[in-house]
PDB file of C-alpha atoms and ligand atoms in Angstrom:
ATOM      1  CA  ASN A   1       0.000   0.000   0.000  1.00 94.00           C
ATOM      2  CA  THR A   2       1.847   3.081  -1.278  1.00 98.00           C
ATOM      3  CA  ARG A   3      -1.081   5.532  -1.068  1.00 98.00           C
ATOM      4  CA  LEU A   4      -0.121   6.884  -4.489  1.00 98.00           C
ATOM      5  CA  ILE A   5      -2.276   6.816  -7.650  1.00 99.00           C
ATOM      6  CA  LEU A   6      -0.861   7.723 -11.069  1.00 98.00           C
ATOM      7  CA  ALA A   7      -3.058   9.982 -13.238  1.00 99.00           C
ATOM      8  CA  LEU A   8      -2.053   8.790 -16.692  1.00 98.00           C
ATOM      9  CA  ASP A   9      -3.055  11.664 -18.973  1.00 98.00           C
ATOM     10  CA  VAL A  10      -0.740  10.781 -21.837  1.00 98.00           C
ATOM     11  CA  LEU A  11      -2.181  10.222 -25.309  1.00 98.00           C
ATOM     12  CA  ASP A  12      -0.021   7.523 -26.786  1.00 98.00           C
ATOM     13  CA  SER A  13      -0.704   3.919 -25.806  1.00 98.00           C
ATOM     14  CA  ASP A  14       2.949   2.821 -26.001  1.00 98.00           C
ATOM     15  CA  GLU A  15       3.920   5.678 -23.737  1.00 98.00           C
ATOM     16  CA  ALA A  16       1.065   4.790 -21.382  1.00 98.00           C
ATOM     17  CA  ILE A  17       2.333   1.207 -21.172  1.00 98.00           C
ATOM     18  CA  ARG A  18       5.951   2.292 -20.706  1.00 98.00           C
ATOM     19  CA  ILE A  19       5.086   4.623 -17.825  1.00 98.00           C
ATOM     20  CA  SER A  20       2.728   2.120 -16.207  1.00 98.00           C
ATOM     21  CA  LYS A  21       5.426  -0.544 -16.305  1.00 98.00           C
ATOM     22  CA  ALA A  22       7.922   1.886 -14.777  1.00 98.00           C
ATOM     23  CA  VAL A  23       5.722   2.919 -11.851  1.00 98.00           C
ATOM     24  CA  ALA A  24       4.114  -0.496 -11.177  1.00 97.00           C
ATOM     25  CA  GLY A  25       4.859  -1.339  -7.570  1.00 96.00           C
ATOM     26  CA  HIS A  26       5.141   2.347  -6.640  1.00 98.00           C
ATOM     27  CA  VAL A  27       1.433   3.061  -7.207  1.00 98.00           C
ATOM     28  CA  ASP A  28      -1.702   1.384  -5.859  1.00 98.00           C
ATOM     29  CA  ALA A  29      -3.790   2.282  -8.930  1.00 98.00           C
ATOM     30  CA  ILE A  30      -3.636   4.013 -12.285  1.00 99.00           C
ATOM     31  CA  LYS A  31      -6.282   6.600 -13.155  1.00 99.00           C
ATOM     32  CA  VAL A  32      -7.121   6.838 -16.846  1.00 98.00           C
ATOM     33  CA  GLY A  33      -9.467   9.429 -18.256  1.00 98.00           C
ATOM     34  CA  TYR A  34     -10.744  10.995 -21.441  1.00 98.00           C
ATOM     35  CA  PRO A  35      -7.388  12.148 -22.853  1.00 98.00           C
ATOM     36  CA  LEU A  36      -5.881   8.649 -22.994  1.00 98.00           C
ATOM     37  CA  VAL A  37      -9.076   6.729 -23.783  1.00 98.00           C
ATOM     38  CA  LEU A  38     -10.201   9.097 -26.538  1.00 98.00           C
ATOM     39  CA  ALA A  39      -6.747   9.030 -28.097  1.00 98.00           C
ATOM     40  CA  SER A  40      -6.021   5.318 -27.828  1.00 97.00           C
ATOM     41  CA  GLY A  41      -9.349   3.543 -27.295  1.00 98.00           C
ATOM     42  CA  LEU A  42     -11.073   1.857 -24.372  1.00 98.00           C
ATOM     43  CA  GLN A  43      -8.934  -1.279 -24.935  1.00 98.00           C
ATOM     44  CA  ILE A  44      -6.050   0.552 -23.273  1.00 98.00           C
ATOM     45  CA  ILE A  45      -7.660  -0.365 -19.935  1.00 98.00           C
ATOM     46  CA  GLU A  46      -7.134  -4.099 -20.540  1.00 98.00           C
ATOM     47  CA  LYS A  47      -3.505  -3.455 -21.453  1.00 98.00           C
ATOM     48  CA  LEU A  48      -2.794  -1.453 -18.295  1.00 98.00           C
ATOM     49  CA  VAL A  49      -4.684  -3.510 -15.746  1.00 98.00           C
ATOM     50  CA  LYS A  50      -1.782  -5.932 -15.430  1.00 97.00           C
ATOM     51  CA  TYR A  51       0.336  -3.155 -13.918  1.00 98.00           C
ATOM     52  CA  ALA A  52      -2.183  -1.828 -11.368  1.00 98.00           C
ATOM     53  CA  PRO A  53      -5.936  -1.617 -10.751  1.00 98.00           C
ATOM     54  CA  ILE A  54      -7.512   0.905 -13.116  1.00 98.00           C
ATOM     55  CA  ILE A  55      -9.696   3.804 -12.003  1.00 99.00           C
ATOM     56  CA  ALA A  56     -11.673   5.117 -14.989  1.00 98.00           C
ATOM     57  CA  ASP A  57     -12.062   8.854 -14.560  1.00 98.00           C
ATOM     58  CA  PHE A  58     -15.066   9.592 -16.754  1.00 98.00           C
ATOM     59  CA  LYS A  59     -16.714  11.963 -14.256  1.00 98.00           C
ATOM     60  CA  VAL A  60     -20.035  10.387 -15.169  1.00 98.00           C
ATOM     61  CA  ALA A  61     -22.803  12.996 -14.886  1.00 98.00           C
ATOM     62  CA  ASP A  62     -26.061  11.949 -16.505  1.00 98.00           C
ATOM     63  CA  ILE A  63     -29.512  10.574 -15.751  1.00 98.00           C
ATOM     64  CA  PRO A  64     -29.559   7.259 -13.873  1.00 98.00           C
ATOM     65  CA  ASN A  65     -30.155   5.051 -16.927  1.00 98.00           C
ATOM     66  CA  THR A  66     -27.371   6.633 -18.953  1.00 98.00           C
ATOM     67  CA  ASN A  67     -25.026   6.541 -15.956  1.00 98.00           C
ATOM     68  CA  ARG A  68     -25.673   2.820 -15.607  1.00 98.00           C
ATOM     69  CA  LEU A  69     -25.042   2.191 -19.314  1.00 98.00           C
ATOM     70  CA  ILE A  70     -21.752   4.101 -19.141  1.00 98.00           C
ATOM     71  CA  CYS A  71     -20.538   2.307 -16.014  1.00 98.00           C
ATOM     72  CA  GLU A  72     -21.428  -1.097 -17.525  1.00 98.00           C
ATOM     73  CA  GLN A  73     -19.224  -0.375 -20.530  1.00 98.00           C
ATOM     74  CA  VAL A  74     -16.363   0.771 -18.360  1.00 98.00           C
ATOM     75  CA  PHE A  75     -16.522  -2.209 -15.989  1.00 98.00           C
ATOM     76  CA  ASP A  76     -16.807  -4.582 -18.977  1.00 98.00           C
ATOM     77  CA  ALA A  77     -13.644  -2.983 -20.349  1.00 98.00           C
ATOM     78  CA  GLY A  78     -11.791  -4.107 -17.222  1.00 98.00           C
ATOM     79  CA  ALA A  79     -11.792  -1.036 -14.996  1.00 98.00           C
ATOM     80  CA  ASP A  80     -11.904  -1.632 -11.259  1.00 98.00           C
ATOM     81  CA  ALA A  81     -13.478   1.701 -10.386  1.00 98.00           C
ATOM     82  CA  VAL A  82     -15.277   4.612 -11.998  1.00 98.00           C
ATOM     83  CA  ILE A  83     -15.216   8.258 -10.947  1.00 99.00           C
ATOM     84  CA  VAL A  84     -18.633   9.909 -11.131  1.00 98.00           C
ATOM     85  CA  GLN A  85     -19.925  13.407 -10.459  1.00 98.00           C
ATOM     86  CA  GLY A  86     -22.230  13.878  -7.507  1.00 97.00           C
ATOM     87  CA  PHE A  87     -23.971  17.103  -8.503  1.00 96.00           C
ATOM     88  CA  THR A  88     -26.474  15.242 -10.695  1.00 97.00           C
ATOM     89  CA  GLY A  89     -28.160  13.996  -7.525  1.00 97.00           C
ATOM     90  CA  HIS A  90     -28.975  10.910  -5.475  1.00 98.00           C
ATOM     91  CA  ASP A  91     -30.654   8.789  -8.163  1.00 98.00           C
ATOM     92  CA  SER A  92     -27.891   9.240 -10.719  1.00 98.00           C
ATOM     93  CA  LEU A  93     -25.309   8.293  -8.110  1.00 98.00           C
ATOM     94  CA  GLU A  94     -27.394   5.363  -6.905  1.00 98.00           C
ATOM     95  CA  ALA A  95     -27.484   3.858 -10.412  1.00 98.00           C
ATOM     96  CA  CYS A  96     -23.676   3.764 -10.398  1.00 98.00           C
ATOM     97  CA  VAL A  97     -23.268   2.546  -6.836  1.00 98.00           C
ATOM     98  CA  GLU A  98     -25.794  -0.270  -7.273  1.00 98.00           C
ATOM     99  CA  LEU A  99     -24.118  -1.536 -10.420  1.00 98.00           C
ATOM    100  CA  ALA A 100     -20.708  -1.357  -8.772  1.00 98.00           C
ATOM    101  CA  ARG A 101     -22.009  -3.361  -5.836  1.00 98.00           C
ATOM    102  CA  GLU A 102     -23.358  -6.062  -8.177  1.00 98.00           C
ATOM    103  CA  ARG A 103     -20.038  -6.207  -9.997  1.00 98.00           C
ATOM    104  CA  LYS A 104     -17.875  -5.860  -6.860  1.00 98.00           C
ATOM    105  CA  LYS A 105     -16.328  -2.685  -8.230  1.00 98.00           C
ATOM    106  CA  ASP A 106     -15.786   0.781  -6.762  1.00 98.00           C
ATOM    107  CA  ILE A 107     -17.350   4.190  -7.300  1.00 98.00           C
ATOM    108  CA  PHE A 108     -15.585   7.402  -6.316  1.00 99.00           C
ATOM    109  CA  VAL A 109     -17.654  10.565  -6.205  1.00 98.00           C
ATOM    110  CA  VAL A 110     -16.236  14.009  -7.052  1.00 98.00           C
ATOM    111  CA  THR A 111     -17.008  16.508  -4.281  1.00 97.00           C
ATOM    112  CA  GLU A 112     -15.200  19.810  -4.802  1.00 96.00           C
ATOM    113  CA  MET A 113     -12.548  19.936  -7.516  1.00 97.00           C
ATOM    114  CA  SER A 114      -8.953  21.011  -7.116  1.00 98.00           C
ATOM    115  CA  HIS A 115      -8.700  23.921  -9.566  1.00 97.00           C
ATOM    116  CA  PRO A 116      -9.338  27.573  -8.573  1.00 97.00           C
ATOM    117  CA  GLY A 117     -12.605  27.793 -10.526  1.00 95.00           C
ATOM    118  CA  ALA A 118     -14.124  25.072  -8.352  1.00 95.00           C
ATOM    119  CA  LEU A 119     -14.671  27.825  -5.783  1.00 94.00           C
ATOM    120  CA  ASP A 120     -17.143  29.574  -8.119  1.00 93.00           C
ATOM    121  CA  LEU A 121     -19.934  27.020  -7.701  1.00 90.00           C
ATOM    122  CA  MET A 122     -18.736  23.766  -6.184  1.00 86.00           C
ATOM    123  CA  GLN A 123     -17.974  24.585  -2.560  1.00 82.00           C
ATOM    124  CA  GLU A 124     -21.443  24.458  -1.046  1.00 86.00           C
ATOM    125  CA  ALA A 125     -22.428  21.509  -3.218  1.00 94.00           C
ATOM    126  CA  GLY A 126     -19.257  19.661  -2.255  1.00 96.00           C
ATOM    127  CA  LYS A 127     -20.331  19.149   1.338  1.00 95.00           C
ATOM    128  CA  ALA A 128     -23.788  17.880   0.361  1.00 96.00           C
ATOM    129  CA  ILE A 129     -22.238  15.595  -2.237  1.00 98.00           C
ATOM    130  CA  ALA A 130     -19.863  14.177   0.360  1.00 98.00           C
ATOM    131  CA  LYS A 131     -22.822  13.392   2.629  1.00 98.00           C
ATOM    132  CA  MET A 132     -24.708  11.788  -0.252  1.00 98.00           C
ATOM    133  CA  ALA A 133     -21.698   9.621  -1.117  1.00 98.00           C
ATOM    134  CA  ALA A 134     -21.519   8.458   2.504  1.00 98.00           C
ATOM    135  CA  ASP A 135     -25.284   7.822   2.733  1.00 98.00           C
ATOM    136  CA  GLN A 136     -25.116   5.658  -0.376  1.00 97.00           C
ATOM    137  CA  CYS A 137     -21.967   3.838   0.747  1.00 98.00           C
ATOM    138  CA  ALA A 138     -19.882   4.738  -2.274  1.00 98.00           C
ATOM    139  CA  SER A 139     -16.316   3.480  -2.008  1.00 98.00           C
ATOM    140  CA  GLY A 140     -14.960   6.974  -1.632  1.00 98.00           C
ATOM    141  CA  VAL A 141     -14.799  10.571  -2.731  1.00 98.00           C
ATOM    142  CA  VAL A 142     -12.439  12.764  -4.720  1.00 98.00           C
ATOM    143  CA  ALA A 143     -11.363  15.854  -2.740  1.00 98.00           C
ATOM    144  CA  PRO A 144      -8.762  18.545  -3.520  1.00 98.00           C
ATOM    145  CA  ALA A 145      -5.158  18.169  -2.353  1.00 98.00           C
ATOM    146  CA  THR A 146      -4.862  21.867  -3.223  1.00 98.00           C
ATOM    147  CA  ARG A 147      -7.134  22.664  -0.245  1.00 98.00           C
ATOM    148  CA  PRO A 148      -6.195  20.380   2.655  1.00 98.00           C
ATOM    149  CA  GLU A 149      -8.660  22.213   4.912  1.00 97.00           C
ATOM    150  CA  ARG A 150     -11.473  21.040   2.628  1.00 97.00           C
ATOM    151  CA  VAL A 151     -10.151  17.489   2.805  1.00 98.00           C
ATOM    152  CA  LYS A 152     -10.397  17.748   6.602  1.00 98.00           C
ATOM    153  CA  GLN A 153     -14.000  18.972   6.416  1.00 97.00           C
ATOM    154  CA  ILE A 154     -14.945  16.277   3.931  1.00 98.00           C
ATOM    155  CA  ARG A 155     -13.344  13.639   6.158  1.00 98.00           C
ATOM    156  CA  ARG A 156     -15.519  14.841   9.054  1.00 98.00           C
ATOM    157  CA  ILE A 157     -18.626  14.567   6.856  1.00 98.00           C
ATOM    158  CA  ILE A 158     -17.964  11.103   5.420  1.00 98.00           C
ATOM    159  CA  GLY A 159     -16.423   9.454   8.498  1.00 98.00           C
ATOM    160  CA  GLU A 160     -13.823   6.701   8.294  1.00 97.00           C
ATOM    161  CA  GLU A 161     -15.646   4.161   6.108  1.00 97.00           C
ATOM    162  CA  LEU A 162     -15.143   5.912   2.772  1.00 98.00           C
ATOM    163  CA  ALA A 163     -11.787   6.550   1.159  1.00 98.00           C
ATOM    164  CA  ILE A 164     -10.605   9.978   0.037  1.00 99.00           C
ATOM    165  CA  ILE A 165      -8.511  10.195  -3.124  1.00 99.00           C
ATOM    166  CA  SER A 166      -6.945  13.586  -3.829  1.00 98.00           C
ATOM    167  CA  PRO A 167      -5.594  15.116  -7.019  1.00 98.00           C
ATOM    168  CA  GLY A 168      -3.767  18.420  -7.165  1.00 98.00           C
ATOM    169  CA  VAL A 169      -0.331  17.353  -5.900  1.00 98.00           C
ATOM    170  CA  GLY A 170       2.690  18.719  -7.750  1.00 97.00           C
ATOM    171  CA  ALA A 171       1.687  20.538 -10.953  1.00 98.00           C
ATOM    172  CA  GLN A 172      -1.363  22.157  -9.300  1.00 98.00           C
ATOM    173  CA  GLY A 173       0.612  23.192  -6.233  1.00 98.00           C
ATOM    174  CA  GLY A 174      -0.659  20.772  -3.595  1.00 98.00           C
ATOM    175  CA  SER A 175       1.639  18.720  -1.373  1.00 98.00           C
ATOM    176  CA  ALA A 176       1.315  14.974  -0.829  1.00 98.00           C
ATOM    177  CA  SER A 177       2.227  15.168   2.850  1.00 98.00           C
ATOM    178  CA  ASP A 178      -0.247  18.003   3.574  1.00 98.00           C
ATOM    179  CA  ALA A 179      -3.049  16.058   1.885  1.00 98.00           C
ATOM    180  CA  ILE A 180      -2.221  12.874   3.804  1.00 98.00           C
ATOM    181  CA  MET A 181      -2.092  14.810   7.094  1.00 98.00           C
ATOM    182  CA  ALA A 182      -5.505  16.302   6.284  1.00 98.00           C
ATOM    183  CA  GLY A 183      -7.032  12.851   5.903  1.00 98.00           C
ATOM    184  CA  THR A 184      -6.491  11.781   2.318  1.00 98.00           C
ATOM    185  CA  ASP A 185      -6.007   8.045   1.800  1.00 98.00           C
ATOM    186  CA  TRP A 186      -4.462   8.255  -1.677  1.00 98.00           C
ATOM    187  CA  VAL A 187      -2.881  11.145  -3.518  1.00 98.00           C
ATOM    188  CA  ILE A 188      -3.359  11.246  -7.277  1.00 99.00           C
ATOM    189  CA  VAL A 189      -0.380  12.560  -9.239  1.00 98.00           C
ATOM    190  CA  GLY A 190      -0.252  13.120 -12.978  1.00 98.00           C
ATOM    191  CA  ARG A 191       2.198  15.491 -14.634  1.00 98.00           C
ATOM    192  CA  SER A 192       4.872  15.296 -11.907  1.00 98.00           C
ATOM    193  CA  LEU A 193       5.114  11.577 -12.671  1.00 98.00           C
ATOM    194  CA  TYR A 194       4.395  11.075 -16.352  1.00 98.00           C
ATOM    195  CA  GLN A 195       6.380  14.140 -17.480  1.00 98.00           C
ATOM    196  CA  SER A 196       9.355  13.162 -15.343  1.00 98.00           C
ATOM    197  CA  ALA A 197      12.472  11.796 -17.039  1.00 98.00           C
ATOM    198  CA  ASP A 198      12.372   9.122 -14.321  1.00 98.00           C
ATOM    199  CA  PRO A 199       8.740   8.322 -13.432  1.00 98.00           C
ATOM    200  CA  ALA A 200       9.722   5.424 -11.144  1.00 98.00           C
ATOM    201  CA  GLY A 201      12.153   7.617  -9.216  1.00 98.00           C
ATOM    202  CA  ALA A 202       9.614  10.431  -8.960  1.00 98.00           C
ATOM    203  CA  ALA A 203       6.954   7.997  -7.696  1.00 98.00           C
ATOM    204  CA  ALA A 204       9.376   6.487  -5.179  1.00 98.00           C
ATOM    205  CA  GLY A 205      10.141  10.009  -3.921  1.00 98.00           C
ATOM    206  CA  ILE A 206       6.478  10.795  -3.307  1.00 98.00           C
ATOM    207  CA  VAL A 207       5.952   7.432  -1.585  1.00 98.00           C
ATOM    208  CA  ARG A 208       8.938   8.185   0.683  1.00 98.00           C
ATOM    209  CA  GLU A 209       7.449  11.601   1.516  1.00 98.00           C
ATOM    210  CA  ILE A 210       4.098   9.972   2.394  1.00 98.00           C
ATOM    211  CA  LYS A 211       5.701   7.268   4.541  1.00 98.00           C
ATOM    212  CA  LYS A 212       7.805   9.846   6.373  1.00 98.00           C
ATOM    213  CA  VAL A 213       4.895  12.115   7.253  1.00 98.00           C
ATOM    214  CA  ILE A 214       2.867   9.131   8.487  1.00 97.00           C
ATOM    215  CA  LYS A 215       5.790   7.923  10.598  1.00 97.00           C
ATOM    216  CA  ASP A 216       6.520  11.393  12.011  1.00 97.00           C
ATOM    217  CA  SER A 217       2.880  11.899  12.999  1.00 95.00           C
ATOM    218  CA  SER A 218       2.416   8.550  14.737  1.00 90.00           C
TER     219      SER A 218
HETATM  220  P1  BMP B 301      -1.962  16.585 -12.471  1.00 88.16           P
HETATM  221  O1  BMP B 301      -1.205  15.959 -11.296  1.00 88.16           O
HETATM  222  O2  BMP B 301      -1.211  16.504 -13.743  1.00 88.16           O
HETATM  223  O3  BMP B 301      -2.476  17.952 -12.141  1.00 88.16           O
HETATM  224  O4  BMP B 301      -3.252  15.643 -12.735  1.00 88.16           O
HETATM  225  C1  BMP B 301      -4.358  15.598 -11.893  1.00 88.16           C
HETATM  226  C2  BMP B 301      -5.365  14.630 -12.433  1.00 88.16           C
HETATM  227  O5  BMP B 301      -6.508  14.588 -11.581  1.00 88.16           O
HETATM  228  C3  BMP B 301      -5.901  14.962 -13.808  1.00 88.16           C
HETATM  229  O6  BMP B 301      -6.225  13.740 -14.453  1.00 88.16           O
HETATM  230  C4  BMP B 301      -7.184  15.721 -13.525  1.00 88.16           C
HETATM  231  O7  BMP B 301      -8.111  15.594 -14.573  1.00 88.16           O
HETATM  232  C5  BMP B 301      -7.680  15.011 -12.282  1.00 88.16           C
HETATM  233  N1  BMP B 301      -8.508  15.820 -11.352  1.00 88.16           N
HETATM  234  C6  BMP B 301      -8.033  16.998 -10.821  1.00 88.16           C
HETATM  235  O8  BMP B 301      -6.930  17.442 -11.110  1.00 88.16           O
HETATM  236  N2  BMP B 301      -8.826  17.693  -9.940  1.00 88.16           N
HETATM  237  C7  BMP B 301     -10.062  17.268  -9.554  1.00 88.16           C
HETATM  238  O9  BMP B 301     -10.703  17.911  -8.746  1.00 88.16           O
HETATM  239  C8  BMP B 301     -10.526  16.057 -10.086  1.00 88.16           C
HETATM  240  C9  BMP B 301      -9.743  15.345 -10.978  1.00 88.16           C
HETATM  241  O10 BMP B 301     -10.175  14.198 -11.454  1.00 88.16           O
END
């Protein structure tokens, strides 16, 4: 358990495989999203799943029936988890969570996002979405490493049963150790890993930072 997730936003499938191979063992999961899947096809998931469990970041945000159809396709493609939006409401989320339960897969629900513009509209909704995710027993929520104080608040809302996964470390200015101290279970790192000349070394460095802050605080 390294508590690190790679966000693999590269476009080329050979590059995706090369980086996944390099960081395998340093990461607990690989997050793939629209950039990679649109550029190289949904089959990329099957090719990467041998290196780490795959979280499909499609930020699913539709009516319940469409959400279910999307999640079915993604689970059939070999993904272990899907990231969905929460702002569409309880029934849309429920369609995803129910399917995931049947398939023994995971759903992570976006609360408040990590970029500055998330403060325009998402902050109030984020708390209600976190509560909804907990009420429906989703596997976890996505919360911003760029705002550790929000991670703390979201942790208080969801309790200890759900996981928090947090993007925003590195390129967006957040720190892995601050996010972990605030209550994040896994940090999600993209550019700082896949743009590095040495992705394995960069991943190992972040894992060392995480282990150190956990050790120092215990
Ligand atoms: P990077 O470390 O390169 O900033 O990548 C972060 C990844 O997490 C990207 O895939 C981005 O789409 C995703 N993400 C995010 O940055 N903030 C959020 O609130 C939710 C995300 O899924």
